[in-house]
């Protein structure tokens, strides 16, 4: 790895792109960037068990990556819950965020947040909201906050 000006976070898809995950995450942190790992729908949470102490964020994909506008895969909610449990059991809840990306909307945000996500990425739902971006953000934030209580 080399220093890339302006990079703050680098997320790596597990197995799919990284042979030496532990080493790579350490290098990212040594460069001063936040390290993150991404779990695609077909990747088991155990793939990150031995590197949680090296990441600042775990991304659970709730669609297969590639393009926007896909439908949320609700069967990923147990995976979100498992990753949340792993983070909490290791005492990392204050330092490791759990992000969900893919199909997040007013209809799906509650399930993702209730399962343990504390960072939610919404694309299509934001731009299609009849009230505009501000209303979309407010609605999603309100629903996620209520689900996390």
PDB file of C-alpha atoms in Angstrom:
ATOM      1  CA  UNK A   1       0.000   0.000   0.000  1.00  0.00           C
ATOM      2  CA  UNK A   2       1.035   3.563  -0.530  1.00  0.00           C
ATOM      3  CA  UNK A   3      -0.223   6.786   0.976  1.00  0.00           C
ATOM      4  CA  UNK A   4      -3.179   8.208  -0.921  1.00  0.00           C
ATOM      5  CA  UNK A   5      -3.894  11.825  -0.126  1.00  0.00           C
ATOM      6  CA  UNK A   6      -7.381  12.404   1.261  1.00  0.00           C
ATOM      7  CA  UNK A   7      -8.314   8.774   1.954  1.00  0.00           C
ATOM      8  CA  UNK A   8      -9.995   8.489   5.322  1.00  0.00           C
ATOM      9  CA  UNK A   9     -11.485   4.994   5.201  1.00  0.00           C
ATOM     10  CA  UNK A  10     -10.676   1.945   3.129  1.00  0.00           C
ATOM     11  CA  UNK A  11     -13.190  -0.940   3.022  1.00  0.00           C
ATOM     12  CA  UNK A  12     -12.171  -4.385   1.833  1.00  0.00           C
ATOM     13  CA  UNK A  13     -14.546  -7.114   0.681  1.00  0.00           C
ATOM     14  CA  UNK A  14     -13.603 -10.280   2.569  1.00  0.00           C
ATOM     15  CA  UNK A  15     -12.111 -13.213   0.632  1.00  0.00           C
ATOM     16  CA  UNK A  16     -13.437 -11.800  -2.614  1.00  0.00           C
ATOM     17  CA  UNK A  17     -10.545  -9.340  -2.884  1.00  0.00           C
ATOM     18  CA  UNK A  18      -8.079  -9.836  -0.061  1.00  0.00           C
ATOM     19  CA  UNK A  19      -5.777 -12.802   0.458  1.00  0.00           C
ATOM     20  CA  UNK A  20      -3.926 -11.346   3.471  1.00  0.00           C
ATOM     21  CA  UNK A  21      -6.691  -9.489   5.285  1.00  0.00           C
ATOM     22  CA  UNK A  22      -4.948  -9.127   8.661  1.00  0.00           C
ATOM     23  CA  UNK A  23      -1.793  -7.679   7.093  1.00  0.00           C
ATOM     24  CA  UNK A  24      -3.740  -5.392   4.774  1.00  0.00           C
ATOM     25  CA  UNK A  25      -5.902  -3.975   7.566  1.00  0.00           C
ATOM     26  CA  UNK A  26      -2.774  -3.316   9.625  1.00  0.00           C
ATOM     27  CA  UNK A  27      -1.181  -1.498   6.682  1.00  0.00           C
ATOM     28  CA  UNK A  28      -4.268   0.658   6.218  1.00  0.00           C
ATOM     29  CA  UNK A  29      -4.206   1.668   9.875  1.00  0.00           C
ATOM     30  CA  UNK A  30      -0.450   2.304   9.727  1.00  0.00           C
ATOM     31  CA  UNK A  31      -1.152   4.792   6.936  1.00  0.00           C
ATOM     32  CA  UNK A  32      -3.534   6.650   9.236  1.00  0.00           C
ATOM     33  CA  UNK A  33      -6.774   5.662   7.525  1.00  0.00           C
ATOM     34  CA  UNK A  34      -9.761   3.967   9.106  1.00  0.00           C
ATOM     35  CA  UNK A  35      -9.992   0.316   8.109  1.00  0.00           C
ATOM     36  CA  UNK A  36     -13.256  -1.367   7.203  1.00  0.00           C
ATOM     37  CA  UNK A  37     -14.357  -4.771   5.972  1.00  0.00           C
ATOM     38  CA  UNK A  38     -17.371  -5.596   3.824  1.00  0.00           C
ATOM     39  CA  UNK A  39     -19.400  -8.787   3.990  1.00  0.00           C
ATOM     40  CA  UNK A  40     -21.285  -9.660   0.819  1.00  0.00           C
ATOM     41  CA  UNK A  41     -24.537 -11.621   1.218  1.00  0.00           C
ATOM     42  CA  UNK A  42     -22.767 -14.947   0.656  1.00  0.00           C
ATOM     43  CA  UNK A  43     -19.906 -14.301   3.104  1.00  0.00           C
ATOM     44  CA  UNK A  44     -20.264 -15.752   6.613  1.00  0.00           C
ATOM     45  CA  UNK A  45     -19.659 -13.410   9.593  1.00  0.00           C
ATOM     46  CA  UNK A  46     -16.979 -15.768  10.939  1.00  0.00           C
ATOM     47  CA  UNK A  47     -14.720 -14.446   8.154  1.00  0.00           C
ATOM     48  CA  UNK A  48     -14.067 -11.326  10.251  1.00  0.00           C
ATOM     49  CA  UNK A  49     -13.850 -12.916  13.706  1.00  0.00           C
ATOM     50  CA  UNK A  50     -10.066 -12.623  13.906  1.00  0.00           C
ATOM     51  CA  UNK A  51      -9.755  -9.080  12.567  1.00  0.00           C
ATOM     52  CA  UNK A  52     -12.458  -7.171  14.445  1.00  0.00           C
ATOM     53  CA  UNK A  53      -9.798  -5.511  16.590  1.00  0.00           C
ATOM     54  CA  UNK A  54      -8.248  -4.041  13.424  1.00  0.00           C
ATOM     55  CA  UNK A  55     -11.343  -2.393  11.946  1.00  0.00           C
ATOM     56  CA  UNK A  56     -13.285   0.771  12.551  1.00  0.00           C
ATOM     57  CA  UNK A  57     -16.312  -0.369  10.574  1.00  0.00           C
ATOM     58  CA  UNK A  58     -17.961  -3.565   9.383  1.00  0.00           C
ATOM     59  CA  UNK A  59     -20.208  -3.236   6.335  1.00  0.00           C
ATOM     60  CA  UNK A  60     -22.897  -5.859   5.822  1.00  0.00           C
ATOM     61  CA  UNK A  61     -24.229  -5.730   2.285  1.00  0.00           C
ATOM     62  CA  UNK A  62     -27.978  -6.336   2.089  1.00  0.00           C
ATOM     63  CA  UNK A  63     -27.847  -6.565  -1.719  1.00  0.00           C
ATOM     64  CA  UNK A  64     -25.336  -8.123  -4.050  1.00  0.00           C
ATOM     65  CA  UNK A  65     -22.992  -5.260  -4.939  1.00  0.00           C
ATOM     66  CA  UNK A  66     -22.966  -3.883  -8.427  1.00  0.00           C
ATOM     67  CA  UNK A  67     -25.739  -1.381  -9.029  1.00  0.00           C
ATOM     68  CA  UNK A  68     -28.290   0.775  -7.229  1.00  0.00           C
ATOM     69  CA  UNK A  69     -31.996   0.230  -6.834  1.00  0.00           C
ATOM     70  CA  UNK A  70     -31.841  -3.421  -5.772  1.00  0.00           C
ATOM     71  CA  UNK A  71     -34.265  -4.935  -3.291  1.00  0.00           C
ATOM     72  CA  UNK A  72     -33.227  -5.360   0.333  1.00  0.00           C
ATOM     73  CA  UNK A  73     -32.385  -8.960   1.267  1.00  0.00           C
ATOM     74  CA  UNK A  74     -34.173  -9.318   4.610  1.00  0.00           C
ATOM     75  CA  UNK A  75     -32.501 -12.661   5.279  1.00  0.00           C
ATOM     76  CA  UNK A  76     -29.321 -10.674   6.001  1.00  0.00           C
ATOM     77  CA  UNK A  77     -30.811  -9.407   9.285  1.00  0.00           C
ATOM     78  CA  UNK A  78     -29.597 -12.460  11.272  1.00  0.00           C
ATOM     79  CA  UNK A  79     -26.110 -11.784   9.840  1.00  0.00           C
ATOM     80  CA  UNK A  80     -26.338  -8.147  10.999  1.00  0.00           C
ATOM     81  CA  UNK A  81     -27.361  -9.380  14.452  1.00  0.00           C
ATOM     82  CA  UNK A  82     -24.475 -11.882  14.532  1.00  0.00           C
ATOM     83  CA  UNK A  83     -21.920  -9.204  13.626  1.00  0.00           C
ATOM     84  CA  UNK A  84     -23.411  -6.871  16.270  1.00  0.00           C
ATOM     85  CA  UNK A  85     -23.074  -9.670  18.845  1.00  0.00           C
ATOM     86  CA  UNK A  86     -19.440 -10.245  17.837  1.00  0.00           C
ATOM     87  CA  UNK A  87     -18.647  -6.543  18.175  1.00  0.00           C
ATOM     88  CA  UNK A  88     -20.407  -6.218  21.530  1.00  0.00           C
ATOM     89  CA  UNK A  89     -18.918  -9.399  23.033  1.00  0.00           C
ATOM     90  CA  UNK A  90     -15.412  -8.126  22.283  1.00  0.00           C
ATOM     91  CA  UNK A  91     -16.138  -4.769  23.927  1.00  0.00           C
ATOM     92  CA  UNK A  92     -15.744  -2.916  20.627  1.00  0.00           C
ATOM     93  CA  UNK A  93     -19.153  -1.207  20.446  1.00  0.00           C
ATOM     94  CA  UNK A  94     -17.603   2.216  21.070  1.00  0.00           C
ATOM     95  CA  UNK A  95     -14.948   1.831  18.370  1.00  0.00           C
ATOM     96  CA  UNK A  96     -16.438  -0.353  15.614  1.00  0.00           C
ATOM     97  CA  UNK A  97     -19.466   0.803  13.635  1.00  0.00           C
ATOM     98  CA  UNK A  98     -21.819  -1.650  11.954  1.00  0.00           C
ATOM     99  CA  UNK A  99     -22.970  -0.328   8.604  1.00  0.00           C
ATOM    100  CA  UNK A 100     -25.643  -1.716   6.296  1.00  0.00           C
ATOM    101  CA  UNK A 101     -25.864  -0.867   2.606  1.00  0.00           C
ATOM    102  CA  UNK A 102     -28.382  -2.029   0.053  1.00  0.00           C
ATOM    103  CA  UNK A 103     -32.095  -1.470  -0.347  1.00  0.00           C
ATOM    104  CA  UNK A 104     -32.410   0.735   2.742  1.00  0.00           C
ATOM    105  CA  UNK A 105     -35.738   2.565   2.712  1.00  0.00           C
ATOM    106  CA  UNK A 106     -38.554   3.489   5.073  1.00  0.00           C
ATOM    107  CA  UNK A 107     -39.809  -0.096   4.681  1.00  0.00           C
ATOM    108  CA  UNK A 108     -36.481  -1.782   5.517  1.00  0.00           C
ATOM    109  CA  UNK A 109     -34.569   0.528   7.861  1.00  0.00           C
ATOM    110  CA  UNK A 110     -36.342  -0.745  10.980  1.00  0.00           C
ATOM    111  CA  UNK A 111     -35.225  -4.334  10.420  1.00  0.00           C
ATOM    112  CA  UNK A 112     -31.615  -3.339   9.786  1.00  0.00           C
ATOM    113  CA  UNK A 113     -31.462  -1.012  12.796  1.00  0.00           C
ATOM    114  CA  UNK A 114     -33.228  -3.464  15.096  1.00  0.00           C
ATOM    115  CA  UNK A 115     -30.719  -6.141  14.061  1.00  0.00           C
ATOM    116  CA  UNK A 116     -27.885  -3.875  15.221  1.00  0.00           C
ATOM    117  CA  UNK A 117     -26.786  -1.534  12.441  1.00  0.00           C
ATOM    118  CA  UNK A 118     -25.817   1.936  13.634  1.00  0.00           C
ATOM    119  CA  UNK A 119     -24.779   3.308  10.219  1.00  0.00           C
ATOM    120  CA  UNK A 120     -27.221   3.007   7.324  1.00  0.00           C
ATOM    121  CA  UNK A 121     -26.587   3.796   3.659  1.00  0.00           C
ATOM    122  CA  UNK A 122     -29.581   4.734   1.554  1.00  0.00           C
ATOM    123  CA  UNK A 123     -29.426   5.674  -2.098  1.00  0.00           C
ATOM    124  CA  UNK A 124     -32.494   5.205  -4.259  1.00  0.00           C
ATOM    125  CA  UNK A 125     -34.924   5.749  -1.371  1.00  0.00           C
ATOM    126  CA  UNK A 126     -33.378   9.140  -0.686  1.00  0.00           C
ATOM    127  CA  UNK A 127     -33.778  10.428  -4.205  1.00  0.00           C
ATOM    128  CA  UNK A 128     -37.240   8.943  -4.755  1.00  0.00           C
ATOM    129  CA  UNK A 129     -38.749  10.333  -1.542  1.00  0.00           C
ATOM    130  CA  UNK A 130     -41.698  12.605  -2.405  1.00  0.00           C
ATOM    131  CA  UNK A 131     -40.657  15.122   0.268  1.00  0.00           C
ATOM    132  CA  UNK A 132     -37.076  15.447  -0.979  1.00  0.00           C
ATOM    133  CA  UNK A 133     -33.734  14.573   0.576  1.00  0.00           C
ATOM    134  CA  UNK A 134     -34.286  16.381   3.863  1.00  0.00           C
ATOM    135  CA  UNK A 135     -37.570  14.614   4.501  1.00  0.00           C
ATOM    136  CA  UNK A 136     -36.030  11.269   3.524  1.00  0.00           C
ATOM    137  CA  UNK A 137     -33.146  11.701   5.958  1.00  0.00           C
ATOM    138  CA  UNK A 138     -35.480  12.740   8.769  1.00  0.00           C
ATOM    139  CA  UNK A 139     -37.829   9.821   8.179  1.00  0.00           C
ATOM    140  CA  UNK A 140     -35.061   7.204   8.009  1.00  0.00           C
ATOM    141  CA  UNK A 141     -33.289   8.620  11.070  1.00  0.00           C
ATOM    142  CA  UNK A 142     -36.514   8.644  13.080  1.00  0.00           C
ATOM    143  CA  UNK A 143     -37.386   5.062  12.128  1.00  0.00           C
ATOM    144  CA  UNK A 144     -33.850   3.798  12.829  1.00  0.00           C
ATOM    145  CA  UNK A 145     -33.671   5.560  16.189  1.00  0.00           C
ATOM    146  CA  UNK A 146     -37.015   4.132  17.271  1.00  0.00           C
ATOM    147  CA  UNK A 147     -35.927   0.625  16.218  1.00  0.00           C
ATOM    148  CA  UNK A 148     -32.671   0.816  18.228  1.00  0.00           C
ATOM    149  CA  UNK A 149     -34.444   1.640  21.523  1.00  0.00           C
TER     150      UNK A 149
END
